[in-house]
Amino acid sequence: MDARPVLKVAVVACMDARLDLHAALGLELGDCHTIRNAGGVVTDDVIRSLTISQRALGTRSVILVHHTGCGLETITEDFRIELEEEVGQRPAWAVEAFRDVDQDVRQSMQRVRTSPFLLHADDVRGFVFDVTTGLLREIDPAV
Ligand SMILES: [Zn+2]
């Protein structure tokens, strides 16, 4: 099997255990790259993977999937301070907590669109996965 994703798509999604990405998007093995972290946040490391995905492995579209009931809605940036109090060191990374999942998807789309390293950065779509119904809702980037 060729290492290049058949559908030329890279998916960035939250690591949530209830989100079966391939099932939700109707994808088969070999169709896409999958990049997951807590919140599906577009961090510098996600941009690194997307850049390699596009420039070395031929993907051209980016799909972002966040979801209802995300753990990042229930914690705050205070999480970093609590960690520092416990272990004596504050992490360098931001928690990237959020309150409005639609707005969080828009921000992630914006980060992909404005990255100077990515090709065809206009082909970016964002969705919210409903963990109760199993349905995806597309987010309008312009609202
Ligand atoms: Zn989540």
Short mmCIF file of N, CA and C and ligand atoms in Angstrom, two decimals:
data_model
loop_
_atom_site.label_atom_id
_atom_site.label_comp_id
_atom_site.label_asym_id
_atom_site.label_seq_id
_atom_site.Cartn_x
_atom_site.Cartn_y
_atom_site.Cartn_z
N MET A 1 0.85 -1.21 0.00
CA MET A 1 0.00 0.00 0.00
C MET A 1 0.88 1.25 0.00
N ASP A 2 0.54 2.19 -0.85
CA ASP A 2 1.24 3.47 -0.92
C ASP A 2 1.04 4.24 0.39
N ALA A 3 2.10 4.93 0.83
CA ALA A 3 1.99 5.69 2.08
C ALA A 3 1.18 6.97 1.92
N ARG A 4 0.99 7.40 0.67
CA ARG A 4 0.26 8.66 0.47
C ARG A 4 -1.24 8.42 0.62
N PRO A 5 -1.91 9.25 1.43
CA PRO A 5 -3.36 9.06 1.65
C PRO A 5 -4.15 9.12 0.34
N VAL A 6 -5.00 8.13 0.13
CA VAL A 6 -5.75 8.00 -1.13
C VAL A 6 -6.60 9.23 -1.41
N LEU A 7 -7.26 9.76 -0.38
CA LEU A 7 -8.16 10.91 -0.58
C LEU A 7 -7.45 12.25 -0.45
N LYS A 8 -6.14 12.21 -0.25
CA LYS A 8 -5.34 13.44 -0.14
C LYS A 8 -5.88 14.38 0.94
N VAL A 9 -6.29 13.79 2.06
CA VAL A 9 -6.84 14.59 3.14
C VAL A 9 -6.12 14.27 4.44
N ALA A 10 -5.94 15.32 5.25
CA ALA A 10 -5.41 15.17 6.60
C ALA A 10 -6.50 15.62 7.58
N VAL A 11 -6.75 14.80 8.59
CA VAL A 11 -7.79 15.09 9.58
C VAL A 11 -7.11 15.42 10.91
N VAL A 12 -7.51 16.56 11.49
CA VAL A 12 -7.03 16.94 12.82
C VAL A 12 -8.23 16.87 13.76
N ALA A 13 -8.12 16.06 14.81
CA ALA A 13 -9.28 15.82 15.67
C ALA A 13 -8.88 15.70 17.13
N CYS A 14 -9.88 15.85 18.00
CA CYS A 14 -9.68 15.62 19.43
C CYS A 14 -9.44 14.13 19.66
N MET A 15 -8.71 13.84 20.73
CA MET A 15 -8.39 12.44 21.07
C MET A 15 -9.55 11.73 21.76
N ASP A 16 -10.68 12.40 21.96
CA ASP A 16 -11.80 11.84 22.72
C ASP A 16 -12.11 10.39 22.34
N ALA A 17 -12.29 9.56 23.36
CA ALA A 17 -12.49 8.11 23.15
C ALA A 17 -13.80 7.78 22.45
N ARG A 18 -14.76 8.72 22.50
CA ARG A 18 -16.07 8.45 21.88
C ARG A 18 -16.12 8.78 20.41
N LEU A 19 -15.05 9.36 19.90
CA LEU A 19 -15.02 9.81 18.51
C LEU A 19 -14.27 8.80 17.64
N ASP A 20 -15.04 7.99 16.89
CA ASP A 20 -14.46 7.06 15.91
C ASP A 20 -14.39 7.82 14.59
N LEU A 21 -13.23 8.39 14.32
CA LEU A 21 -13.08 9.29 13.18
C LEU A 21 -13.38 8.62 11.84
N HIS A 22 -12.87 7.43 11.65
CA HIS A 22 -13.09 6.76 10.37
C HIS A 22 -14.57 6.49 10.16
N ALA A 23 -15.26 6.08 11.22
CA ALA A 23 -16.70 5.82 11.11
C ALA A 23 -17.46 7.12 10.86
N ALA A 24 -17.10 8.17 11.60
CA ALA A 24 -17.82 9.44 11.49
C ALA A 24 -17.68 10.05 10.10
N LEU A 25 -16.51 9.89 9.50
CA LEU A 25 -16.25 10.52 8.21
C LEU A 25 -16.39 9.55 7.04
N GLY A 26 -16.69 8.27 7.35
CA GLY A 26 -16.84 7.28 6.28
C GLY A 26 -15.52 6.97 5.58
N LEU A 27 -14.44 6.94 6.35
CA LEU A 27 -13.12 6.74 5.77
C LEU A 27 -12.64 5.31 5.97
N GLU A 28 -11.82 4.84 5.02
CA GLU A 28 -11.21 3.52 5.11
C GLU A 28 -9.72 3.66 5.42
N LEU A 29 -9.11 2.58 5.84
CA LEU A 29 -7.67 2.55 6.05
C LEU A 29 -6.96 2.99 4.77
N GLY A 30 -6.01 3.91 4.93
CA GLY A 30 -5.28 4.37 3.76
C GLY A 30 -5.82 5.65 3.15
N ASP A 31 -7.02 6.07 3.59
CA ASP A 31 -7.65 7.25 2.99
C ASP A 31 -7.02 8.58 3.42
N CYS A 32 -6.60 8.67 4.69
CA CYS A 32 -6.24 9.99 5.24
C CYS A 32 -5.11 9.89 6.25
N HIS A 33 -4.51 11.04 6.53
CA HIS A 33 -3.66 11.17 7.69
C HIS A 33 -4.55 11.56 8.87
N THR A 34 -4.21 11.09 10.05
CA THR A 34 -4.97 11.39 11.25
C THR A 34 -4.04 11.97 12.30
N ILE A 35 -4.35 13.19 12.73
CA ILE A 35 -3.53 13.87 13.73
C ILE A 35 -4.46 14.21 14.90
N ARG A 36 -4.19 13.64 16.06
CA ARG A 36 -5.11 13.85 17.19
C ARG A 36 -4.36 14.33 18.43
N ASN A 37 -5.02 15.19 19.19
CA ASN A 37 -4.51 15.60 20.50
C ASN A 37 -5.70 16.06 21.33
N ALA A 38 -5.44 16.46 22.58
CA ALA A 38 -6.52 16.92 23.45
C ALA A 38 -7.12 18.20 22.88
N GLY A 39 -8.36 18.12 22.40
CA GLY A 39 -9.05 19.27 21.84
C GLY A 39 -8.97 19.39 20.34
N GLY A 40 -8.11 18.61 19.70
CA GLY A 40 -7.90 18.79 18.26
C GLY A 40 -7.32 20.16 17.97
N VAL A 41 -6.47 20.63 18.88
CA VAL A 41 -5.91 21.97 18.79
C VAL A 41 -4.84 22.03 17.70
N VAL A 42 -4.86 23.12 16.91
CA VAL A 42 -3.85 23.31 15.87
C VAL A 42 -2.63 23.98 16.51
N THR A 43 -1.78 23.15 17.08
CA THR A 43 -0.54 23.61 17.72
C THR A 43 0.57 23.67 16.67
N ASP A 44 1.73 24.17 17.08
CA ASP A 44 2.88 24.19 16.17
C ASP A 44 3.22 22.78 15.71
N ASP A 45 3.05 21.80 16.60
CA ASP A 45 3.39 20.43 16.21
C ASP A 45 2.37 19.87 15.21
N VAL A 46 1.12 20.30 15.31
CA VAL A 46 0.12 19.89 14.32
C VAL A 46 0.47 20.53 12.97
N ILE A 47 0.87 21.78 12.98
CA ILE A 47 1.31 22.43 11.74
C ILE A 47 2.51 21.69 11.14
N ARG A 48 3.41 21.24 11.99
CA ARG A 48 4.55 20.44 11.53
C ARG A 48 4.06 19.19 10.78
N SER A 49 3.13 18.47 11.41
CA SER A 49 2.63 17.24 10.76
C SER A 49 1.87 17.56 9.49
N LEU A 50 1.06 18.62 9.50
CA LEU A 50 0.31 18.99 8.29
C LEU A 50 1.25 19.40 7.16
N THR A 51 2.32 20.08 7.51
CA THR A 51 3.28 20.51 6.50
C THR A 51 3.94 19.30 5.83
N ILE A 52 4.32 18.32 6.64
CA ILE A 52 4.91 17.09 6.09
C ILE A 52 3.86 16.32 5.29
N SER A 53 2.63 16.28 5.83
CA SER A 53 1.54 15.60 5.14
C SER A 53 1.34 16.17 3.74
N GLN A 54 1.36 17.50 3.64
CA GLN A 54 1.10 18.14 2.35
C GLN A 54 2.32 18.12 1.43
N ARG A 55 3.47 18.49 1.96
CA ARG A 55 4.63 18.70 1.09
C ARG A 55 5.38 17.41 0.77
N ALA A 56 5.33 16.42 1.67
CA ALA A 56 6.06 15.16 1.42
C ALA A 56 5.13 14.03 1.01
N LEU A 57 3.84 14.10 1.40
CA LEU A 57 2.96 12.96 1.19
C LEU A 57 1.68 13.30 0.43
N GLY A 58 1.64 14.51 -0.13
CA GLY A 58 0.66 14.80 -1.16
C GLY A 58 -0.76 15.15 -0.73
N THR A 59 -1.02 15.37 0.56
CA THR A 59 -2.39 15.74 0.90
C THR A 59 -2.64 17.20 0.53
N ARG A 60 -3.93 17.52 0.28
CA ARG A 60 -4.28 18.86 -0.16
C ARG A 60 -5.44 19.46 0.62
N SER A 61 -6.17 18.64 1.38
CA SER A 61 -7.31 19.14 2.15
C SER A 61 -7.08 18.88 3.63
N VAL A 62 -7.65 19.77 4.44
CA VAL A 62 -7.58 19.61 5.90
C VAL A 62 -9.00 19.60 6.45
N ILE A 63 -9.29 18.60 7.28
CA ILE A 63 -10.58 18.54 7.97
C ILE A 63 -10.32 18.59 9.47
N LEU A 64 -11.04 19.48 10.16
CA LEU A 64 -10.90 19.62 11.60
C LEU A 64 -12.16 19.08 12.26
N VAL A 65 -12.00 18.25 13.29
CA VAL A 65 -13.16 17.70 14.00
C VAL A 65 -13.01 17.92 15.50
N HIS A 66 -13.86 18.80 16.03
CA HIS A 66 -13.98 18.97 17.47
C HIS A 66 -15.32 18.31 17.86
N HIS A 67 -15.72 18.39 19.12
CA HIS A 67 -16.93 17.64 19.50
C HIS A 67 -17.60 18.24 20.73
N THR A 68 -18.85 17.84 20.90
CA THR A 68 -19.60 18.28 22.08
C THR A 68 -19.04 17.57 23.32
N GLY A 69 -19.16 18.22 24.45
CA GLY A 69 -18.74 17.62 25.71
C GLY A 69 -17.25 17.41 25.81
N CYS A 70 -16.46 18.28 25.19
CA CYS A 70 -15.00 18.13 25.22
C CYS A 70 -14.46 18.46 26.61
N GLY A 71 -13.45 17.71 27.04
CA GLY A 71 -12.82 17.95 28.34
C GLY A 71 -12.23 19.34 28.45
N LEU A 72 -11.86 19.94 27.33
CA LEU A 72 -11.25 21.27 27.37
C LEU A 72 -12.28 22.37 27.66
N GLU A 73 -13.57 22.02 27.66
CA GLU A 73 -14.59 22.98 28.06
C GLU A 73 -14.73 23.05 29.57
N THR A 74 -14.22 22.03 30.27
CA THR A 74 -14.45 21.96 31.72
C THR A 74 -13.21 22.32 32.53
N ILE A 75 -12.05 22.46 31.88
CA ILE A 75 -10.88 22.93 32.61
C ILE A 75 -10.51 24.32 32.09
N THR A 76 -9.60 24.99 32.81
CA THR A 76 -9.18 26.33 32.42
C THR A 76 -7.65 26.37 32.37
N GLU A 77 -7.14 27.54 32.01
CA GLU A 77 -5.68 27.71 31.99
C GLU A 77 -5.09 27.57 33.38
N ASP A 78 -5.93 27.66 34.44
CA ASP A 78 -5.45 27.44 35.81
C ASP A 78 -4.83 26.06 35.97
N PHE A 79 -5.19 25.14 35.08
CA PHE A 79 -4.63 23.79 35.09
C PHE A 79 -3.10 23.83 35.12
N ARG A 80 -2.53 24.79 34.37
CA ARG A 80 -1.07 24.91 34.31
C ARG A 80 -0.50 25.34 35.67
N ILE A 81 -1.22 26.27 36.32
CA ILE A 81 -0.75 26.75 37.62
C ILE A 81 -0.87 25.65 38.67
N GLU A 82 -1.96 24.89 38.59
CA GLU A 82 -2.13 23.76 39.52
C GLU A 82 -1.01 22.74 39.33
N LEU A 83 -0.63 22.51 38.10
CA LEU A 83 0.48 21.60 37.82
C LEU A 83 1.78 22.12 38.43
N GLU A 84 1.99 23.43 38.25
CA GLU A 84 3.21 24.02 38.78
C GLU A 84 3.26 23.88 40.29
N GLU A 85 2.10 24.11 40.95
CA GLU A 85 2.07 23.99 42.41
C GLU A 85 2.36 22.56 42.85
N GLU A 86 1.92 21.61 42.04
CA GLU A 86 2.11 20.20 42.42
C GLU A 86 3.52 19.69 42.15
N VAL A 87 4.08 20.05 41.00
CA VAL A 87 5.35 19.42 40.59
C VAL A 87 6.52 20.41 40.54
N GLY A 88 6.25 21.70 40.77
CA GLY A 88 7.34 22.67 40.81
C GLY A 88 7.80 23.18 39.47
N GLN A 89 7.03 22.88 38.45
CA GLN A 89 7.41 23.34 37.11
C GLN A 89 6.15 23.59 36.31
N ARG A 90 6.07 24.78 35.68
CA ARG A 90 4.89 25.08 34.86
C ARG A 90 5.16 24.62 33.43
N PRO A 91 4.23 23.91 32.83
CA PRO A 91 4.47 23.45 31.45
C PRO A 91 4.58 24.63 30.48
N ALA A 92 5.37 24.45 29.42
CA ALA A 92 5.55 25.50 28.42
C ALA A 92 4.31 25.63 27.54
N TRP A 93 3.53 24.56 27.44
CA TRP A 93 2.38 24.57 26.54
C TRP A 93 1.14 25.21 27.18
N ALA A 94 0.29 25.77 26.32
CA ALA A 94 -1.00 26.28 26.77
C ALA A 94 -1.98 25.11 26.85
N VAL A 95 -2.95 25.21 27.77
CA VAL A 95 -3.99 24.19 27.88
C VAL A 95 -4.90 24.25 26.66
N GLU A 96 -5.14 25.46 26.15
CA GLU A 96 -6.04 25.69 25.01
C GLU A 96 -7.49 25.37 25.36
N ALA A 97 -7.85 25.66 26.61
CA ALA A 97 -9.24 25.49 27.04
C ALA A 97 -10.14 26.44 26.24
N PHE A 98 -11.43 26.07 26.13
CA PHE A 98 -12.36 26.93 25.39
C PHE A 98 -13.76 26.83 25.99
N ARG A 99 -14.64 27.77 25.59
CA ARG A 99 -16.01 27.77 26.08
C ARG A 99 -17.03 27.49 24.98
N ASP A 100 -16.70 27.93 23.75
CA ASP A 100 -17.65 27.84 22.64
C ASP A 100 -17.03 26.95 21.56
N VAL A 101 -17.56 25.74 21.40
CA VAL A 101 -16.92 24.78 20.50
C VAL A 101 -16.93 25.27 19.04
N ASP A 102 -18.02 25.95 18.62
CA ASP A 102 -18.07 26.46 17.24
C ASP A 102 -16.94 27.46 17.00
N GLN A 103 -16.77 28.37 17.98
CA GLN A 103 -15.73 29.39 17.86
C GLN A 103 -14.34 28.75 17.89
N ASP A 104 -14.22 27.68 18.67
CA ASP A 104 -12.93 26.99 18.74
C ASP A 104 -12.58 26.35 17.39
N VAL A 105 -13.58 25.80 16.72
CA VAL A 105 -13.34 25.24 15.38
C VAL A 105 -12.91 26.35 14.42
N ARG A 106 -13.61 27.51 14.51
CA ARG A 106 -13.24 28.63 13.63
C ARG A 106 -11.80 29.09 13.86
N GLN A 107 -11.42 29.13 15.13
CA GLN A 107 -10.04 29.55 15.42
C GLN A 107 -9.04 28.56 14.85
N SER A 108 -9.35 27.28 14.95
CA SER A 108 -8.45 26.25 14.41
C SER A 108 -8.35 26.37 12.89
N MET A 109 -9.50 26.61 12.23
CA MET A 109 -9.50 26.78 10.77
C MET A 109 -8.62 27.98 10.40
N GLN A 110 -8.73 29.04 11.19
CA GLN A 110 -7.95 30.24 10.92
C GLN A 110 -6.45 29.97 11.05
N ARG A 111 -6.08 29.18 12.06
CA ARG A 111 -4.66 28.85 12.24
C ARG A 111 -4.11 28.07 11.06
N VAL A 112 -4.92 27.16 10.51
CA VAL A 112 -4.47 26.40 9.33
C VAL A 112 -4.37 27.34 8.13
N ARG A 113 -5.41 28.17 7.94
CA ARG A 113 -5.45 29.06 6.77
C ARG A 113 -4.30 30.04 6.74
N THR A 114 -3.86 30.47 7.92
CA THR A 114 -2.85 31.53 7.96
C THR A 114 -1.43 30.97 8.09
N SER A 115 -1.29 29.66 8.13
CA SER A 115 0.07 29.11 8.22
C SER A 115 0.80 29.30 6.89
N PRO A 116 2.00 29.87 6.93
CA PRO A 116 2.74 30.09 5.67
C PRO A 116 3.31 28.81 5.10
N PHE A 117 3.29 27.73 5.87
CA PHE A 117 3.94 26.49 5.43
C PHE A 117 3.02 25.59 4.62
N LEU A 118 1.70 25.83 4.71
CA LEU A 118 0.74 24.91 4.11
C LEU A 118 0.34 25.33 2.71
N LEU A 119 0.06 24.33 1.88
CA LEU A 119 -0.38 24.55 0.51
C LEU A 119 -1.91 24.54 0.47
N HIS A 120 -2.50 25.17 -0.51
CA HIS A 120 -3.94 25.09 -0.70
C HIS A 120 -4.69 25.30 0.62
N ALA A 121 -4.27 26.29 1.36
CA ALA A 121 -4.80 26.46 2.71
C ALA A 121 -6.27 26.88 2.71
N ASP A 122 -6.84 27.12 1.52
CA ASP A 122 -8.26 27.45 1.46
C ASP A 122 -9.14 26.22 1.60
N ASP A 123 -8.57 25.03 1.35
CA ASP A 123 -9.36 23.81 1.41
C ASP A 123 -9.35 23.25 2.83
N VAL A 124 -10.03 23.99 3.71
CA VAL A 124 -10.08 23.64 5.13
C VAL A 124 -11.53 23.63 5.56
N ARG A 125 -11.98 22.50 6.11
CA ARG A 125 -13.36 22.42 6.60
C ARG A 125 -13.35 22.00 8.07
N GLY A 126 -14.29 22.57 8.83
CA GLY A 126 -14.36 22.28 10.26
C GLY A 126 -15.72 21.72 10.64
N PHE A 127 -15.71 20.76 11.57
CA PHE A 127 -16.94 20.09 12.00
C PHE A 127 -16.98 19.95 13.52
N VAL A 128 -18.21 19.87 14.04
CA VAL A 128 -18.40 19.48 15.44
C VAL A 128 -19.12 18.13 15.43
N PHE A 129 -18.52 17.15 16.10
CA PHE A 129 -19.10 15.81 16.23
C PHE A 129 -19.95 15.79 17.50
N ASP A 130 -21.20 15.40 17.36
CA ASP A 130 -22.10 15.29 18.52
C ASP A 130 -21.95 13.90 19.12
N VAL A 131 -21.40 13.84 20.34
CA VAL A 131 -21.11 12.52 20.94
C VAL A 131 -22.39 11.78 21.31
N THR A 132 -23.53 12.48 21.37
CA THR A 132 -24.81 11.84 21.70
C THR A 132 -25.44 11.20 20.46
N THR A 133 -25.46 11.95 19.36
CA THR A 133 -26.14 11.46 18.14
C THR A 133 -25.18 10.79 17.16
N GLY A 134 -23.88 11.05 17.31
CA GLY A 134 -22.92 10.51 16.35
C GLY A 134 -22.89 11.27 15.03
N LEU A 135 -23.56 12.43 15.00
CA LEU A 135 -23.63 13.21 13.75
C LEU A 135 -22.60 14.34 13.73
N LEU A 136 -22.17 14.69 12.52
CA LEU A 136 -21.26 15.80 12.32
C LEU A 136 -22.03 17.03 11.86
N ARG A 137 -21.64 18.19 12.37
CA ARG A 137 -22.24 19.47 11.94
C ARG A 137 -21.12 20.34 11.42
N GLU A 138 -21.25 20.81 10.16
CA GLU A 138 -20.19 21.65 9.59
C GLU A 138 -20.29 23.07 10.13
N ILE A 139 -19.13 23.65 10.39
CA ILE A 139 -19.06 25.01 10.94
C ILE A 139 -18.76 25.99 9.82
N ASP A 140 -19.58 27.02 9.72
CA ASP A 140 -19.36 28.09 8.76
C ASP A 140 -18.21 28.97 9.26
N PRO A 141 -17.12 29.06 8.50
CA PRO A 141 -15.97 29.83 8.98
C PRO A 141 -16.23 31.32 9.08
N ALA A 142 -17.27 31.79 8.39
CA ALA A 142 -17.46 33.23 8.28
C ALA A 142 -18.30 33.84 9.41
N VAL A 143 -19.02 33.02 10.15
CA VAL A 143 -19.95 33.56 11.16
C VAL A 143 -19.19 34.23 12.30
ZN ZN B 1 -12.27 16.63 23.21
#
